[in-house]
Coordinates of C-alpha atoms in Angstrom, one line a residue:
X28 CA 0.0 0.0 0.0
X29 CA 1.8 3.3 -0.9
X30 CA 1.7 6.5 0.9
X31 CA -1.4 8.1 -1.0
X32 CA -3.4 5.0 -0.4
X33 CA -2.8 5.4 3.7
X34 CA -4.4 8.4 4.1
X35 CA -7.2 8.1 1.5
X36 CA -9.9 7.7 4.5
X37 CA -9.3 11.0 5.9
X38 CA -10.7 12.0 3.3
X39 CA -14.1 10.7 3.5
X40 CA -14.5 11.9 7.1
X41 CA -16.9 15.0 7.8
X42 CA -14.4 17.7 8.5
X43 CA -16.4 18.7 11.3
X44 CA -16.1 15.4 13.3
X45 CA -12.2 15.4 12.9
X46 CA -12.2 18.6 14.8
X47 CA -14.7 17.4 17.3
X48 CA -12.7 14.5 17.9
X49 CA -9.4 16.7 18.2
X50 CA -10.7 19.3 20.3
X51 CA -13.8 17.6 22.3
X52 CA -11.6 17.5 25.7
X53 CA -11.4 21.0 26.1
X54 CA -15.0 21.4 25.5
X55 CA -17.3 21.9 28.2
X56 CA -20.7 21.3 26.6
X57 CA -23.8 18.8 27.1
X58 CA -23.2 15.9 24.0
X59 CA -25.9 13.9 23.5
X60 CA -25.9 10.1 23.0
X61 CA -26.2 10.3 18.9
X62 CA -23.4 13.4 18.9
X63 CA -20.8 11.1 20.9
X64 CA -21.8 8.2 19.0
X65 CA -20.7 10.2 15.9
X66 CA -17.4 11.5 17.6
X67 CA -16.7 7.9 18.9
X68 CA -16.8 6.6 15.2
X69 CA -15.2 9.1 14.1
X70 CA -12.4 8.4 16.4
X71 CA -12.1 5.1 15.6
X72 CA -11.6 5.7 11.4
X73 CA -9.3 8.2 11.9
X74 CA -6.9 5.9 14.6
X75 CA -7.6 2.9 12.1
X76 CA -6.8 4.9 9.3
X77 CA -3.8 6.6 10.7
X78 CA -2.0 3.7 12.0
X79 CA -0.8 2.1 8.9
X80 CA 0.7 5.5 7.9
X81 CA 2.4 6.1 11.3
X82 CA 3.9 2.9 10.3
X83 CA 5.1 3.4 7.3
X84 CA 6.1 6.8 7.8
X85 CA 6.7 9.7 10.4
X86 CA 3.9 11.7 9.9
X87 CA 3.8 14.3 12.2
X88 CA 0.1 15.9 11.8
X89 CA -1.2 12.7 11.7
X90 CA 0.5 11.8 15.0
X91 CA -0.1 15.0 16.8
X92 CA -3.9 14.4 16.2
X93 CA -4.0 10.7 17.2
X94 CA -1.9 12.1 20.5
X95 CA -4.9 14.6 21.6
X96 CA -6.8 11.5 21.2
X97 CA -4.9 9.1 22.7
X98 CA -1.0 9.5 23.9
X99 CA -0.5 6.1 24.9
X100 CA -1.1 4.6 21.5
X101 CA 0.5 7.7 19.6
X102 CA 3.4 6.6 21.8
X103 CA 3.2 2.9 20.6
X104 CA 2.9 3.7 16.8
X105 CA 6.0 6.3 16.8
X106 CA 8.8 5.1 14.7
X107 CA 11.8 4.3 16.6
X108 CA 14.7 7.0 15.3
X109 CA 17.8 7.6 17.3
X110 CA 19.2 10.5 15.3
X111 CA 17.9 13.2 13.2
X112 CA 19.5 16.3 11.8
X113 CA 17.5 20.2 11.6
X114 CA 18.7 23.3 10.3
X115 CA 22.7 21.7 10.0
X116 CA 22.5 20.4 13.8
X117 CA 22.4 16.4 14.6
X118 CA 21.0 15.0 17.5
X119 CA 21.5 11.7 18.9
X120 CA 20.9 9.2 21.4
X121 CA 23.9 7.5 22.3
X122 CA 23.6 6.1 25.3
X123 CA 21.0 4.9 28.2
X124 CA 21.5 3.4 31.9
X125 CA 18.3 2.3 34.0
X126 CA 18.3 1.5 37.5
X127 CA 15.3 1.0 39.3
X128 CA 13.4 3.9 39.1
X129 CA 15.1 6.4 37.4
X130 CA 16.6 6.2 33.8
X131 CA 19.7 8.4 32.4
X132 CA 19.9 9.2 28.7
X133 CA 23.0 11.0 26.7
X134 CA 21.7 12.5 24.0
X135 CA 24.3 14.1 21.1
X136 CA 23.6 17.2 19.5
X137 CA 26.8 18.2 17.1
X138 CA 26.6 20.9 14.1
X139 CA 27.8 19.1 10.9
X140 CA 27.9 22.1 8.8
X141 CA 29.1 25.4 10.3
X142 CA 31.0 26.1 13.6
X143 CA 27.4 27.6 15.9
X144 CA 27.7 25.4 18.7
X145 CA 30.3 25.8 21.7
X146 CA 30.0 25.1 25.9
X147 CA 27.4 27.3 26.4
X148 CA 24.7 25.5 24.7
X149 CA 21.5 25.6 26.4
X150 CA 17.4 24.4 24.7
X151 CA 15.9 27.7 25.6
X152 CA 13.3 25.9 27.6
X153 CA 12.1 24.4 24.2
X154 CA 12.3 21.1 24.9
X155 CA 9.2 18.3 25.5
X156 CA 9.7 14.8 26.6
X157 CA 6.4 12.4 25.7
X158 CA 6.1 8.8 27.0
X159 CA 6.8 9.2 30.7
X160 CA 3.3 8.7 31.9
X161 CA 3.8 8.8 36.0
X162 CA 7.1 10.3 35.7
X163 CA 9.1 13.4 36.1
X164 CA 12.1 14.5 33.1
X165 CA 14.6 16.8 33.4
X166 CA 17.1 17.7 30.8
X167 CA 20.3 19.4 31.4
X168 CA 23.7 20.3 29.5
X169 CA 26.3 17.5 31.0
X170 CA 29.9 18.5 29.2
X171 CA 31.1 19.8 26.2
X172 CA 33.6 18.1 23.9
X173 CA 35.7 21.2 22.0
X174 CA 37.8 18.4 20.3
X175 CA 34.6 17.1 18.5
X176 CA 32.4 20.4 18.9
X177 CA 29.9 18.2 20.6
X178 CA 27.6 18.6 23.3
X179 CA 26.2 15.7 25.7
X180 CA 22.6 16.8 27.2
X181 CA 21.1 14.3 29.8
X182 CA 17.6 13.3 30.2
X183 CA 16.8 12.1 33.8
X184 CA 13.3 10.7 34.0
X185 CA 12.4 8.9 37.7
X186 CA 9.6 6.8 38.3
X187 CA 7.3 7.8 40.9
X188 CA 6.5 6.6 44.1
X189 CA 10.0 4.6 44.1
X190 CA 8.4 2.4 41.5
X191 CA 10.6 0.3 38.8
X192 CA 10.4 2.5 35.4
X193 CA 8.3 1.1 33.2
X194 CA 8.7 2.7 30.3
X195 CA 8.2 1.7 26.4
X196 CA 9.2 3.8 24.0
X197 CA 10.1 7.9 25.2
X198 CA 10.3 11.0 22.3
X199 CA 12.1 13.5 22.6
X200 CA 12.0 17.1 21.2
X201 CA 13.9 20.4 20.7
X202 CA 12.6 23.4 18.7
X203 CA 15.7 26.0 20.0
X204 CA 19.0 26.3 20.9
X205 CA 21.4 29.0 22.2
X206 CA 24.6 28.8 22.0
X207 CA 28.0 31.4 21.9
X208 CA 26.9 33.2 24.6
X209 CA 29.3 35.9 26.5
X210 CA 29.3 36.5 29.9
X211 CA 30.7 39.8 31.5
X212 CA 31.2 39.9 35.2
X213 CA 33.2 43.3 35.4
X214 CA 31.4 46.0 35.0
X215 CA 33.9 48.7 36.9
X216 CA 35.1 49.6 33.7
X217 CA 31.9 50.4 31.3
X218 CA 29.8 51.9 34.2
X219 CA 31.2 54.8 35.3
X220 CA 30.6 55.9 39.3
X221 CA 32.1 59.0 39.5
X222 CA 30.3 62.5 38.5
X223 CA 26.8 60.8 38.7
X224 CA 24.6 63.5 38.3
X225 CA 21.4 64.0 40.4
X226 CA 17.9 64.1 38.5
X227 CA 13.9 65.2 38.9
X228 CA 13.3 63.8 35.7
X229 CA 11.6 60.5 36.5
X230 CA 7.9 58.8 35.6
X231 CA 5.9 56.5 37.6
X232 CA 6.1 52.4 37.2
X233 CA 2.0 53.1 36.1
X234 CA 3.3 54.5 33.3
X235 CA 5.2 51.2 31.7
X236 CA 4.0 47.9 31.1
X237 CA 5.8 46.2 34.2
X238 CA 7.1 42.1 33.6
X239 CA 8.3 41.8 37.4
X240 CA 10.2 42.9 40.0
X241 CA 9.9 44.9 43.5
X242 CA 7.1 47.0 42.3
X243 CA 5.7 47.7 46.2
X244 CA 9.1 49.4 46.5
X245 CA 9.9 51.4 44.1
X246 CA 7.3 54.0 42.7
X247 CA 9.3 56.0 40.0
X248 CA 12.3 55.0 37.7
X249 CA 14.4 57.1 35.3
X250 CA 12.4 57.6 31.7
X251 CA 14.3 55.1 29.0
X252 CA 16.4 56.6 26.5
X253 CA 18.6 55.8 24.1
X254 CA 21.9 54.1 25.2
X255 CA 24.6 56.3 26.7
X256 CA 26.8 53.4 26.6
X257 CA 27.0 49.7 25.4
X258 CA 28.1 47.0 27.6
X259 CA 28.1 44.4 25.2
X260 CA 26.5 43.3 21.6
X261 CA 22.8 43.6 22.6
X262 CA 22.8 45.3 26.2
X263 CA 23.1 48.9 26.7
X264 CA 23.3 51.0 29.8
X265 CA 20.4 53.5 29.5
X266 CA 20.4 55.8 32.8
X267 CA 22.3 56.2 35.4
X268 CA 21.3 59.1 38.3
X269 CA 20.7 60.1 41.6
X270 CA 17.0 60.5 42.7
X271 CA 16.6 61.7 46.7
X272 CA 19.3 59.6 48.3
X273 CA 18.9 56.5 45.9
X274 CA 21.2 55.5 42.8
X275 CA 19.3 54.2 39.9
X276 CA 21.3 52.2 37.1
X277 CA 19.1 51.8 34.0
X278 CA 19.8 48.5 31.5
X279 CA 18.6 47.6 28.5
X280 CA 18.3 43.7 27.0
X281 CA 17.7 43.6 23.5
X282 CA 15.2 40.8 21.6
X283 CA 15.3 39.0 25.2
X284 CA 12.6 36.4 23.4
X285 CA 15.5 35.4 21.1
X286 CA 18.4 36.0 23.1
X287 CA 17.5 35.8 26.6
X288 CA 19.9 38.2 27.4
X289 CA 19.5 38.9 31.4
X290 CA 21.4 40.1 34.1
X291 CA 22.3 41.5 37.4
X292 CA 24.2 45.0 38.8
X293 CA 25.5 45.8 42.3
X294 CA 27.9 47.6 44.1
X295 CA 31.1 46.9 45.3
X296 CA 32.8 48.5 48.0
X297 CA 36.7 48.3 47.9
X298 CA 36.8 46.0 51.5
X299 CA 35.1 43.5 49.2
X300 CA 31.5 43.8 50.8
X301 CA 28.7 43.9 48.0
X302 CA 25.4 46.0 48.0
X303 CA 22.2 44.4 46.6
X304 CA 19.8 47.1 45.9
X305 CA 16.2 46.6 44.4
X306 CA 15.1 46.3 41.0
X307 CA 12.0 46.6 38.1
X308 CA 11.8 45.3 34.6
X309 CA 9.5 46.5 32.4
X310 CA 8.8 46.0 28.8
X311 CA 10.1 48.7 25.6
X312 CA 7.1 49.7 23.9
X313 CA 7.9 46.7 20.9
X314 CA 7.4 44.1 23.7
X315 CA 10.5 42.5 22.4
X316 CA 13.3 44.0 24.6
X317 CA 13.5 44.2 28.1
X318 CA 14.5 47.0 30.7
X319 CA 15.9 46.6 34.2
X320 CA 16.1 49.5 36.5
X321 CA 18.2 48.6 39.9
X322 CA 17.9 50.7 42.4
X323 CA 20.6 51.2 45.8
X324 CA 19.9 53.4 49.3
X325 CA 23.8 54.0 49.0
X326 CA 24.9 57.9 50.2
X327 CA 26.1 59.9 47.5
X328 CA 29.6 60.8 49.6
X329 CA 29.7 56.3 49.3
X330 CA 30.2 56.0 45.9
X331 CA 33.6 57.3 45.2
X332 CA 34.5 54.3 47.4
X333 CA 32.4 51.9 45.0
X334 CA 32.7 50.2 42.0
X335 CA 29.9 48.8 40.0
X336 CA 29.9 44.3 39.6
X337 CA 27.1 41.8 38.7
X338 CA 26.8 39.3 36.0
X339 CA 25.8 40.3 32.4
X340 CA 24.9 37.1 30.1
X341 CA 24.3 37.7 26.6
X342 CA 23.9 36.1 23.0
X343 CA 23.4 36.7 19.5
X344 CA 23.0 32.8 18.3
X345 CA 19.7 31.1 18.3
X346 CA 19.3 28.3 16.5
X347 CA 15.5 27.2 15.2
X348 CA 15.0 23.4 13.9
X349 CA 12.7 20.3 14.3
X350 CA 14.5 17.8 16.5
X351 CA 13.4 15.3 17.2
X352 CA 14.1 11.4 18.2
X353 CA 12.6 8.6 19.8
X354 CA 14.2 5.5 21.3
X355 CA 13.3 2.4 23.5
X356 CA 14.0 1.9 27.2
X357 CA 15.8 -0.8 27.6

């Protein structure tokens, strides 16, 4: 049976019992007995129909719908495949260990056609394990091999209530990766303490569309402007003044939904102790870039005996594919 013939039925199904059938579990509505009936045979054509071209072939609509329907037996009919490549980037299982109820998994991800990839590869949250009914999965960057520009993620899955893992078959996606990322950690030099001039130009946190923060503390930050100076590719130091008796440093992180450039500021006084102040991030008006106002009670007479530190983590690589593999437990 070729591939055409394997998905003739889906044809012949009313359109609006496919999406019945897909959607029906987030519905909360009265169905009566000749609706579900419908629904029910629907069901049952299009997981009959489906299956021989799951078989055959890695379809991933048709697998996504029979998933909403039933995971268990979208989990049995996926195609074992240890490896796949996305965008120039492989990914592959090489290696599992099981012991009672928790499994470890090495999974390979390498780029086979350009030089991307180095140790500070992380999934940007983008990752989804499937199959691990009753469990819990965690995934997390274990080394980096420069010699072979490779990098070894493991999955950890446990079992719970100190069961023995029981698992069939487990898949295992990415959709994003980050990787070259720089990481600045002295700021002494590109923020600049001395001559810090005192302001009355401020606006209230109502007036900008706040993502988190100490918002009950602080009720006015320093209007955002364009950067006075740039502490790296894609972060820029926006403000810096005195309001009252506080010191307000103003950051910008470009395209954090891209990037997730992030960060953190404090002071440093020259015995060694550090000053945490408060701080407020709020969107630009693009809703793409994020600022980050920190905010320290330090005297203004203090600050010729400070220096500014923190941690400033930024990147310009993101990588966007389709990985994807799935592999027995055995």
């Amino acid at each position: 049976m070729n591939k055409t013939d394997t998905k003739d039925p889906l044809f012949f199904i009313d359109e609006r019992y496919i999406e019945e059938a897909k959607f029906e579990r987030k519905r909360a509505r009265i169905i009566t007995p000749k609706r579900l009936a419908a629904i029910a045979a629907a069901v049952m054509i299009i997981v009959c129909s489906i299956m021989p071209v799951l078989a055959y072939n890695d379809v991933k609509p048709a697998y996504e719908l029979v998933y909403s329907v039933s995971p268990e037996l979208a989990q049995r009919l996926k195609p074992v495949k240890k490896s796949c490549v996305s965008n120039g980037i492989q990914m592959e299982v090489v290696s599992e260990n099981i012991k009672n109820d928790t499994a470890e998994v090495l999974i390979a991800v390498k780029d086979i056609e350009k030089d991307r990839i180095d140790g500070t590869i992380d999934l940007f949250d983008s990752y989804d394990i499937k199959g691990i009914k009753d469990c819990s999965g965690t995934c997390r960057l274990e080394s980096f091999d420069e010699k072979n520009n490779t990098a070894l993620f493991l999955i950890y899955i446990q079992q719970m209530n100190n069961k023995k893992i029981d698992l069939n078959k487990i898949t295992f996606s990415v959709s994003k990766m980050l990787s070259q990322k720089k990481k600045i950690t002295d700021l002494s030099n590109i923020i600049d303490l001395k001559n810090v001039k005192k302001t009355d130009e401020k606006i209230s946190v109502k007036e900008v569309d706040i993502r988190g923060g100490e918002t009950e503390k602080i009720n006015s930050i320093l209007p955002p402007k364009n950067s006075i100076s740039d502490i790296t590719k894609g972060v820029h130091l926006t403000a810096i003044c005195y309001d009252g008796n506080q010191l307000h440093i103003q950051i910008f992180y470009e395209d954090i939904l891209r990037t997730d450039n992030h960060g953190f500021v404090n002071l440093i006084k020259k015995d060694g102790e550090e000053i945490y102040g408060k701080d407020i991030t709020f969107w630009d008006k693009s809703h793409t870039g994020s600022y980050e106002e920190y905010v320290f009670d330090v005297d203004e007479n203090e600050l010729a005996d400070c220096t500014v530190g923190g941690e400033i983590v930024a990147c310009d690589t993101l990588i966007e594919g389709d990985w994807e593999v799935t592999f027995p437990l055995s």
